[in-house]
Coordinates of C-alpha atoms in Angstrom, one line a residue:
M19 CA -100.9 -8.4 -75.0
T20 CA -98.2 -10.9 -75.6
D21 CA -95.7 -8.3 -76.7
E22 CA -96.6 -6.1 -73.9
A23 CA -96.3 -8.9 -71.4
Q24 CA -93.0 -10.0 -72.9
G25 CA -91.6 -6.4 -72.9
S26 CA -92.4 -5.7 -69.2
P27 CA -89.5 -7.7 -67.7
A28 CA -86.9 -6.1 -70.0
G29 CA -88.2 -2.7 -69.0
N30 CA -88.0 -3.5 -65.3
A31 CA -84.4 -4.8 -65.7
G32 CA -83.4 -1.6 -67.5
D33 CA -84.9 0.5 -64.7
A34 CA -83.1 -1.6 -62.0
S35 CA -79.7 -1.1 -63.9
V36 CA -80.3 2.6 -64.1
L37 CA -81.3 2.7 -60.4
G38 CA -78.1 0.8 -59.4
K39 CA -75.9 3.2 -61.2
N40 CA -77.6 6.1 -59.5
R41 CA -77.0 4.6 -56.1
R42 CA -73.4 3.6 -56.7
K43 CA -72.0 7.2 -56.8
P44 CA -73.5 8.2 -53.4
L45 CA -72.1 5.0 -51.9
L46 CA -68.7 5.6 -53.3
L47 CA -68.8 9.2 -52.0
G48 CA -69.9 8.0 -48.6
L49 CA -67.1 5.4 -48.5
G50 CA -64.5 8.0 -49.5
A51 CA -65.9 10.4 -46.8
A52 CA -65.7 7.6 -44.2
V53 CA -62.0 6.9 -45.2
I54 CA -61.1 10.5 -45.0
G55 CA -62.9 10.8 -41.7
V56 CA -61.0 7.9 -40.3
A57 CA -57.8 9.4 -41.6
V58 CA -58.6 12.7 -40.0
L59 CA -59.5 11.1 -36.7
Y60 CA -56.3 9.1 -36.8
G61 CA -54.3 12.2 -37.6
A62 CA -56.0 14.1 -34.8
Y63 CA -55.4 11.3 -32.4
D64 CA -51.7 11.1 -33.4
V65 CA -51.3 14.8 -33.0
F66 CA -53.2 15.5 -29.8
I67 CA -53.1 12.1 -28.0
G68 CA -50.7 9.6 -29.7
S69 CA -47.8 12.1 -29.8
R70 CA -48.1 12.6 -26.0
S71 CA -47.0 9.1 -25.2
V72 CA -45.2 6.0 -26.5
S73 CA -46.1 2.5 -25.5
T74 CA -44.8 -1.1 -25.9
D75 CA -45.8 -4.5 -24.9
N76 CA -42.2 -5.7 -25.1
A77 CA -41.4 -5.1 -21.5
Y78 CA -40.4 -7.4 -18.6
V79 CA -39.9 -7.2 -14.9
G80 CA -36.3 -7.2 -13.7
G81 CA -34.4 -6.9 -10.4
D82 CA -30.9 -6.8 -8.9
N83 CA -30.8 -10.3 -7.4
A84 CA -28.5 -11.0 -4.4
Q85 CA -26.5 -14.2 -4.7
V86 CA -25.8 -15.8 -1.4
T87 CA -22.2 -17.2 -1.4
P88 CA -20.6 -18.6 1.7
L89 CA -17.2 -17.0 2.6
T90 CA -15.8 -20.1 4.3
S91 CA -15.7 -23.7 3.3
G92 CA -17.3 -26.6 5.2
R93 CA -20.1 -29.1 5.6
V94 CA -23.7 -27.7 5.7
V95 CA -25.3 -28.8 9.0
E96 CA -28.6 -26.9 8.7
V97 CA -30.7 -25.3 6.0
L98 CA -33.6 -23.2 7.3
V99 CA -35.2 -21.9 4.0
T100 CA -36.5 -23.3 0.8
D101 CA -37.4 -21.9 -2.6
T102 CA -40.3 -19.4 -2.8
Q103 CA -39.9 -18.6 1.0
P104 CA -39.9 -14.9 1.9
V105 CA -37.0 -13.8 4.1
K106 CA -36.0 -10.6 5.8
K107 CA -32.5 -9.0 5.8
G108 CA -30.4 -10.7 8.5
Q109 CA -32.5 -13.8 8.7
L110 CA -30.6 -17.1 9.2
L111 CA -30.5 -19.1 6.0
F112 CA -28.1 -21.9 6.7
R113 CA -25.2 -23.0 9.0
I114 CA -21.8 -24.5 8.2
E115 CA -20.0 -26.8 10.6
D116 CA -17.8 -24.6 12.8
A117 CA -15.4 -27.1 14.6
D118 CA -12.3 -26.0 12.6
Q119 CA -13.1 -22.4 13.0
R120 CA -13.5 -22.7 16.8
I121 CA -10.1 -24.5 17.1
A122 CA -8.5 -21.8 15.0
L123 CA -10.0 -19.1 17.2
E124 CA -8.7 -20.8 20.4
Q125 CA -5.3 -21.0 18.9
A126 CA -5.3 -17.4 17.9
E127 CA -6.4 -16.3 21.3
A128 CA -3.6 -18.3 22.9
E129 CA -1.1 -16.6 20.5
L130 CA -2.5 -13.3 21.6
A131 CA -2.1 -14.1 25.3
S132 CA 1.5 -15.2 24.6
A133 CA 2.3 -12.0 22.7
Q134 CA 0.9 -9.9 25.6
R135 CA 3.1 -11.8 28.1
T136 CA 6.1 -11.4 25.8
Y137 CA 5.4 -7.7 25.6
G138 CA 5.2 -7.4 29.4
Q139 CA 8.4 -9.3 29.6
S140 CA 10.1 -6.9 27.2
L141 CA 9.0 -4.0 29.4
A142 CA 10.4 -5.7 32.5
N143 CA 13.6 -6.4 30.7
N144 CA 13.8 -2.7 29.7
R145 CA 13.6 -1.8 33.3
A146 CA 16.2 -4.3 34.3
L147 CA 18.6 -3.2 31.7
G148 CA 18.0 0.4 32.7
A149 CA 18.8 -0.4 36.3
S150 CA 21.9 -2.3 35.2
A151 CA 23.0 0.7 33.1
D152 CA 22.4 3.0 36.1
A153 CA 24.5 0.7 38.3
S154 CA 27.3 0.8 35.7
D155 CA 27.2 4.6 35.9
A156 CA 27.4 4.4 39.6
Q157 CA 30.4 2.1 39.4
I158 CA 32.1 4.5 37.1
A159 CA 31.9 7.2 39.8
S160 CA 33.3 4.8 42.3
A161 CA 36.1 3.8 39.9
K162 CA 36.9 7.5 39.3
A163 CA 37.1 8.1 43.1
K164 CA 39.4 5.1 43.5
L165 CA 41.6 6.4 40.6
A166 CA 41.8 9.8 42.2
S167 CA 42.8 8.2 45.5
A168 CA 45.4 6.1 43.7
Q169 CA 46.7 9.1 41.9
A170 CA 47.0 11.0 45.3
T171 CA 48.8 8.1 46.8
L172 CA 51.1 7.9 43.8
T173 CA 51.9 11.7 44.1
K174 CA 52.7 11.3 47.8
A175 CA 54.9 8.2 47.1
Q176 CA 56.8 10.1 44.4
A177 CA 57.3 13.1 46.7
D178 CA 58.6 10.8 49.5
Y179 CA 60.9 9.0 47.2
G180 CA 62.2 12.2 45.8
R181 CA 63.1 13.6 49.2
R182 CA 64.8 10.4 50.3
A183 CA 66.7 10.1 47.2
A184 CA 68.0 13.6 47.6
L185 CA 69.3 12.9 51.1
V186 CA 71.0 9.6 50.3
G187 CA 74.4 11.3 49.6
S188 CA 74.3 13.2 53.0
G189 CA 73.8 10.1 55.0
A190 CA 70.5 11.5 56.5
V191 CA 68.5 8.6 54.9
S192 CA 69.5 5.0 55.1
A193 CA 69.5 2.7 52.2
E194 CA 66.6 0.7 53.8
D195 CA 64.4 3.8 54.0
L196 CA 65.2 4.6 50.3
T197 CA 64.3 1.0 49.4
T198 CA 61.0 1.3 51.3
A199 CA 60.2 4.5 49.6
R200 CA 61.0 3.0 46.2
E201 CA 58.8 0.0 46.9
A202 CA 56.0 2.4 48.0
L203 CA 56.3 4.4 44.8
A204 CA 56.2 1.2 42.7
S205 CA 53.1 0.0 44.6
A206 CA 51.4 3.4 44.2
K207 CA 52.1 3.3 40.4
A208 CA 50.7 -0.2 40.2
A209 CA 47.6 0.8 42.2
E210 CA 47.1 3.9 40.0
G211 CA 47.4 1.8 36.8
E212 CA 44.9 -0.7 38.2
A213 CA 42.5 2.0 39.2
R214 CA 42.8 3.6 35.7
A215 CA 42.2 0.2 34.1
M216 CA 39.2 -0.5 36.3
L217 CA 37.7 2.9 35.3
A218 CA 38.1 2.1 31.6
Q219 CA 36.5 -1.3 32.2
M220 CA 33.6 0.4 34.1
E221 CA 33.1 2.9 31.3
A222 CA 33.0 0.2 28.6
A223 CA 30.6 -1.8 30.7
A224 CA 28.3 1.2 31.1
V225 CA 28.3 1.9 27.4
S226 CA 27.5 -1.7 26.7
A227 CA 24.7 -1.6 29.2
R228 CA 23.2 1.5 27.7
R229 CA 23.3 0.0 24.2
Q230 CA 21.6 -3.1 25.4
E231 CA 19.0 -1.0 27.0
D232 CA 18.5 1.1 23.9
A233 CA 18.2 -2.0 21.8
S234 CA 15.6 -3.5 24.1
V235 CA 13.6 -0.2 24.4
A236 CA 13.6 0.2 20.6
I237 CA 11.3 -2.8 20.4
T238 CA 8.6 -1.3 22.6
Q239 CA 9.3 2.4 22.2
G240 CA 6.2 4.5 21.4
T241 CA 3.9 1.5 21.9
T242 CA 1.4 0.3 24.4
L243 CA -0.2 -3.1 25.2
S244 CA -2.8 -2.4 22.5
T245 CA -0.6 -0.8 19.8
A246 CA 2.5 -3.0 19.9
P247 CA 3.1 -4.6 16.5
Q248 CA 3.3 -8.1 17.8
I249 CA 0.1 -7.6 19.8
R250 CA -1.7 -6.1 16.8
Q251 CA -0.6 -9.0 14.6
A252 CA -1.9 -11.5 17.2
Q253 CA -5.1 -9.5 17.6
A254 CA -5.6 -9.5 13.8
K255 CA -5.4 -13.3 13.8
V256 CA -8.0 -13.4 16.6
D257 CA -10.3 -11.1 14.6
Q258 CA -9.9 -13.2 11.5
A259 CA -10.7 -16.3 13.4
K260 CA -13.8 -14.7 14.9
L261 CA -14.8 -13.6 11.4
D262 CA -14.4 -17.1 10.0
L263 CA -16.5 -18.4 12.8
E264 CA -19.2 -15.9 12.2
R265 CA -19.2 -16.7 8.5
T266 CA -20.3 -20.3 9.3
I267 CA -23.7 -18.7 9.9
V268 CA -25.1 -17.3 6.6
R269 CA -27.8 -14.7 6.7
A270 CA -30.0 -13.0 4.1
P271 CA -28.3 -9.9 2.7
I272 CA -31.6 -8.2 1.7
D273 CA -35.4 -8.6 2.0
G274 CA -36.8 -10.9 -0.7
V275 CA -37.8 -14.3 -1.8
I276 CA -35.5 -17.4 -1.9
A277 CA -34.9 -18.8 -5.4
K278 CA -32.5 -21.4 -6.9
R279 CA -31.5 -23.0 -3.7
A280 CA -28.5 -25.3 -4.5
I281 CA -27.4 -26.7 -1.2
Q282 CA -28.6 -29.6 1.0
V283 CA -27.7 -30.7 4.6
G284 CA -24.5 -32.7 4.6
Q285 CA -23.2 -31.1 1.4
K286 CA -19.7 -29.6 1.5
V287 CA -19.7 -26.1 0.2
Q288 CA -16.7 -24.1 -1.1
A289 CA -16.2 -20.4 -0.4
G290 CA -17.4 -18.3 -3.2
N291 CA -19.9 -20.9 -4.7
V292 CA -23.5 -19.7 -5.0
A293 CA -25.7 -21.4 -2.5
M294 CA -29.0 -19.7 -3.4
T295 CA -30.4 -16.4 -4.7
V296 CA -32.6 -13.8 -2.9
V297 CA -34.9 -11.9 -5.2
P298 CA -35.8 -8.4 -3.9
V299 CA -39.5 -8.4 -4.9
G300 CA -40.0 -5.1 -3.2
Q301 CA -37.3 -3.3 -5.3
L302 CA -38.1 -4.4 -8.8
Y303 CA -38.0 -2.4 -12.1
V304 CA -39.2 -2.8 -15.7
D305 CA -37.0 -2.9 -18.8
A306 CA -39.2 -1.7 -21.6
N307 CA -37.8 -2.4 -25.1
F308 CA -39.0 0.5 -27.2
K309 CA -38.4 0.9 -30.9
E310 CA -35.7 3.3 -31.8
T311 CA -38.3 5.4 -33.7
Q312 CA -40.2 5.9 -30.4
L313 CA -37.4 7.3 -28.3
G314 CA -36.7 10.7 -29.8
N315 CA -38.7 12.5 -27.0
V316 CA -38.2 10.0 -24.1
R317 CA -36.3 11.6 -21.2
P318 CA -35.3 10.4 -17.7
G319 CA -37.9 11.5 -15.1
Q320 CA -40.9 11.1 -17.4
K321 CA -43.8 9.3 -15.8
A322 CA -44.9 5.8 -17.0
T323 CA -48.0 3.7 -16.5
L324 CA -47.7 0.0 -16.6
T325 CA -49.9 -3.1 -16.5
S326 CA -49.0 -6.7 -16.0
D327 CA -50.3 -9.8 -17.7
F328 CA -50.2 -11.4 -14.3
Y329 CA -52.9 -9.1 -12.9
G330 CA -54.5 -7.7 -16.1
S331 CA -55.5 -4.2 -16.9
K332 CA -57.4 -3.8 -13.6
V333 CA -54.1 -3.2 -11.8
K334 CA -52.0 -0.3 -12.9
Y335 CA -48.5 0.5 -11.8
H336 CA -46.9 3.9 -11.8
G337 CA -43.3 4.7 -12.3
K338 CA -40.8 6.9 -14.0
V339 CA -38.0 6.6 -16.5
I340 CA -34.6 6.4 -14.8
G341 CA -32.3 5.7 -17.8
F342 CA -31.5 4.0 -21.0
A343 CA -29.4 0.9 -21.7
G344 CA -25.9 1.4 -23.2
G345 CA -26.9 -0.4 -26.4
T346 CA -29.5 -2.5 -28.1
G347 CA -30.1 -6.1 -27.5
A348 CA -28.5 -7.0 -30.8
A349 CA -25.3 -5.1 -29.9
F350 CA -24.8 -7.1 -26.7
A351 CA -25.9 -10.5 -28.2
L352 CA -23.5 -13.4 -28.0
I353 CA -23.1 -13.3 -31.7
P354 CA -23.8 -9.7 -32.8
A355 CA -25.5 -9.1 -36.2
Q356 CA -23.1 -8.6 -39.0
N357 CA -24.6 -5.9 -41.3
A358 CA -21.6 -5.4 -43.6
T359 CA -23.0 -7.8 -46.2
G360 CA -24.6 -7.4 -49.6
N361 CA -28.0 -8.8 -48.6
W362 CA -28.5 -6.4 -45.6
I363 CA -32.1 -5.5 -44.7
K364 CA -32.7 -2.7 -42.3
V365 CA -34.6 -3.8 -39.1
V366 CA -35.9 -1.4 -36.6
Q367 CA -33.9 -1.9 -33.4
R368 CA -35.2 -1.8 -29.8
L369 CA -33.4 -0.1 -26.9
P370 CA -34.2 -1.1 -23.3
V371 CA -35.5 1.8 -21.2
R372 CA -35.5 1.2 -17.4
I373 CA -38.6 2.3 -15.5
E374 CA -38.6 2.5 -11.7
L375 CA -41.7 1.1 -10.0
D376 CA -43.5 2.5 -6.9
P377 CA -42.6 0.3 -3.9
K378 CA -46.0 0.8 -2.3
E379 CA -47.8 -0.5 -5.4
L380 CA -45.3 -3.5 -5.5
Q381 CA -46.1 -4.3 -1.9
E382 CA -49.9 -4.3 -2.6
H383 CA -49.5 -6.3 -5.8
P384 CA -46.2 -8.2 -5.8
L385 CA -44.5 -9.0 -9.1
R386 CA -41.8 -11.5 -10.0
I387 CA -38.7 -11.2 -12.2
G388 CA -39.4 -12.0 -15.8
L389 CA -43.2 -11.2 -15.9
S390 CA -44.5 -9.5 -19.0
M391 CA -45.6 -5.9 -18.8
D392 CA -47.2 -3.2 -21.0
A393 CA -45.6 0.2 -20.6
E394 CA -46.7 3.6 -21.6
V395 CA -44.4 6.7 -21.2
E396 CA -45.9 10.2 -21.0
L397 CA -43.7 12.3 -23.3
T398 CA -45.1 15.6 -22.0
D399 CA -44.0 15.1 -18.4
A400 CA -40.5 15.2 -17.0
D401 CA -38.9 16.1 -13.7

């Protein structure tokens, strides 16, 4: 009894050891089958589902911000917006003191009026010089007539003197008559010379008058009150002054939300300095940084589904791929990576892919620049 009682536990232990070995093999086979099944399922998922899309959680909202910069210098007299305030395109943002611009506009308008009067005076001067030239031409005709008369008188005086001189020897003409005829001839010659000189003077005066007229007309020739160079120059100054005056009122260039307001009332701003930024929340996009190993089949036009950490997975955005960045983030870093070293380790790079968002969905669920996104691109779909 004692030996039997003492042997029973040993026998039970042996049976348990044998039973454990018998169970170990099925368990190992089951575990191996489970691993193979998981591998098959993963492979099937990768082939039939995973290969149809690529995804990343390294994605962020971006947008083309509009920087508001005054185009004229001056003191800020009114600011009508603040950070986070929505604005519409054309809405008044702030005003700059416009006293200097108004004075400049009045001066430019005065210069324009003066130029218009000067142009009118030039036209009147042209007409006066033309009339003077016409008068000179008329005087030439009169001088020619006087010369012809003087020449006729000279011819008659020469004939009279010749007849009397021929009769002096016969005593038919007295010495007094001959002297009178000689004096008449001399007087006729003098009158003819004077008439010829007067004609030359009139012709020279007419030429001078025409040249003065031509010089005056050349300034206004082919122009009108609106096309004359001096008028256009003065008008340009007026337009510039008006533009400077309009630029004292600064309006929103696009729809969006005000950010980074950097001006206060009373502050003097300089032309070109950024006063604030308008973020176009209705025209945002996503830059998704995919691994280079994921991009082999990504093409512009492929559809994308996105979720934001801001709203969670309950809100989905839909968009499409519109392009790829020109290089990786490392390539455009301030200090690019230097891989030409002996201790180089290959690191998978990421390339930004730009995804356009649906404006209607953005309007329903607004986003802000810099928010994190999860992006998934459907590789089987492209426009």
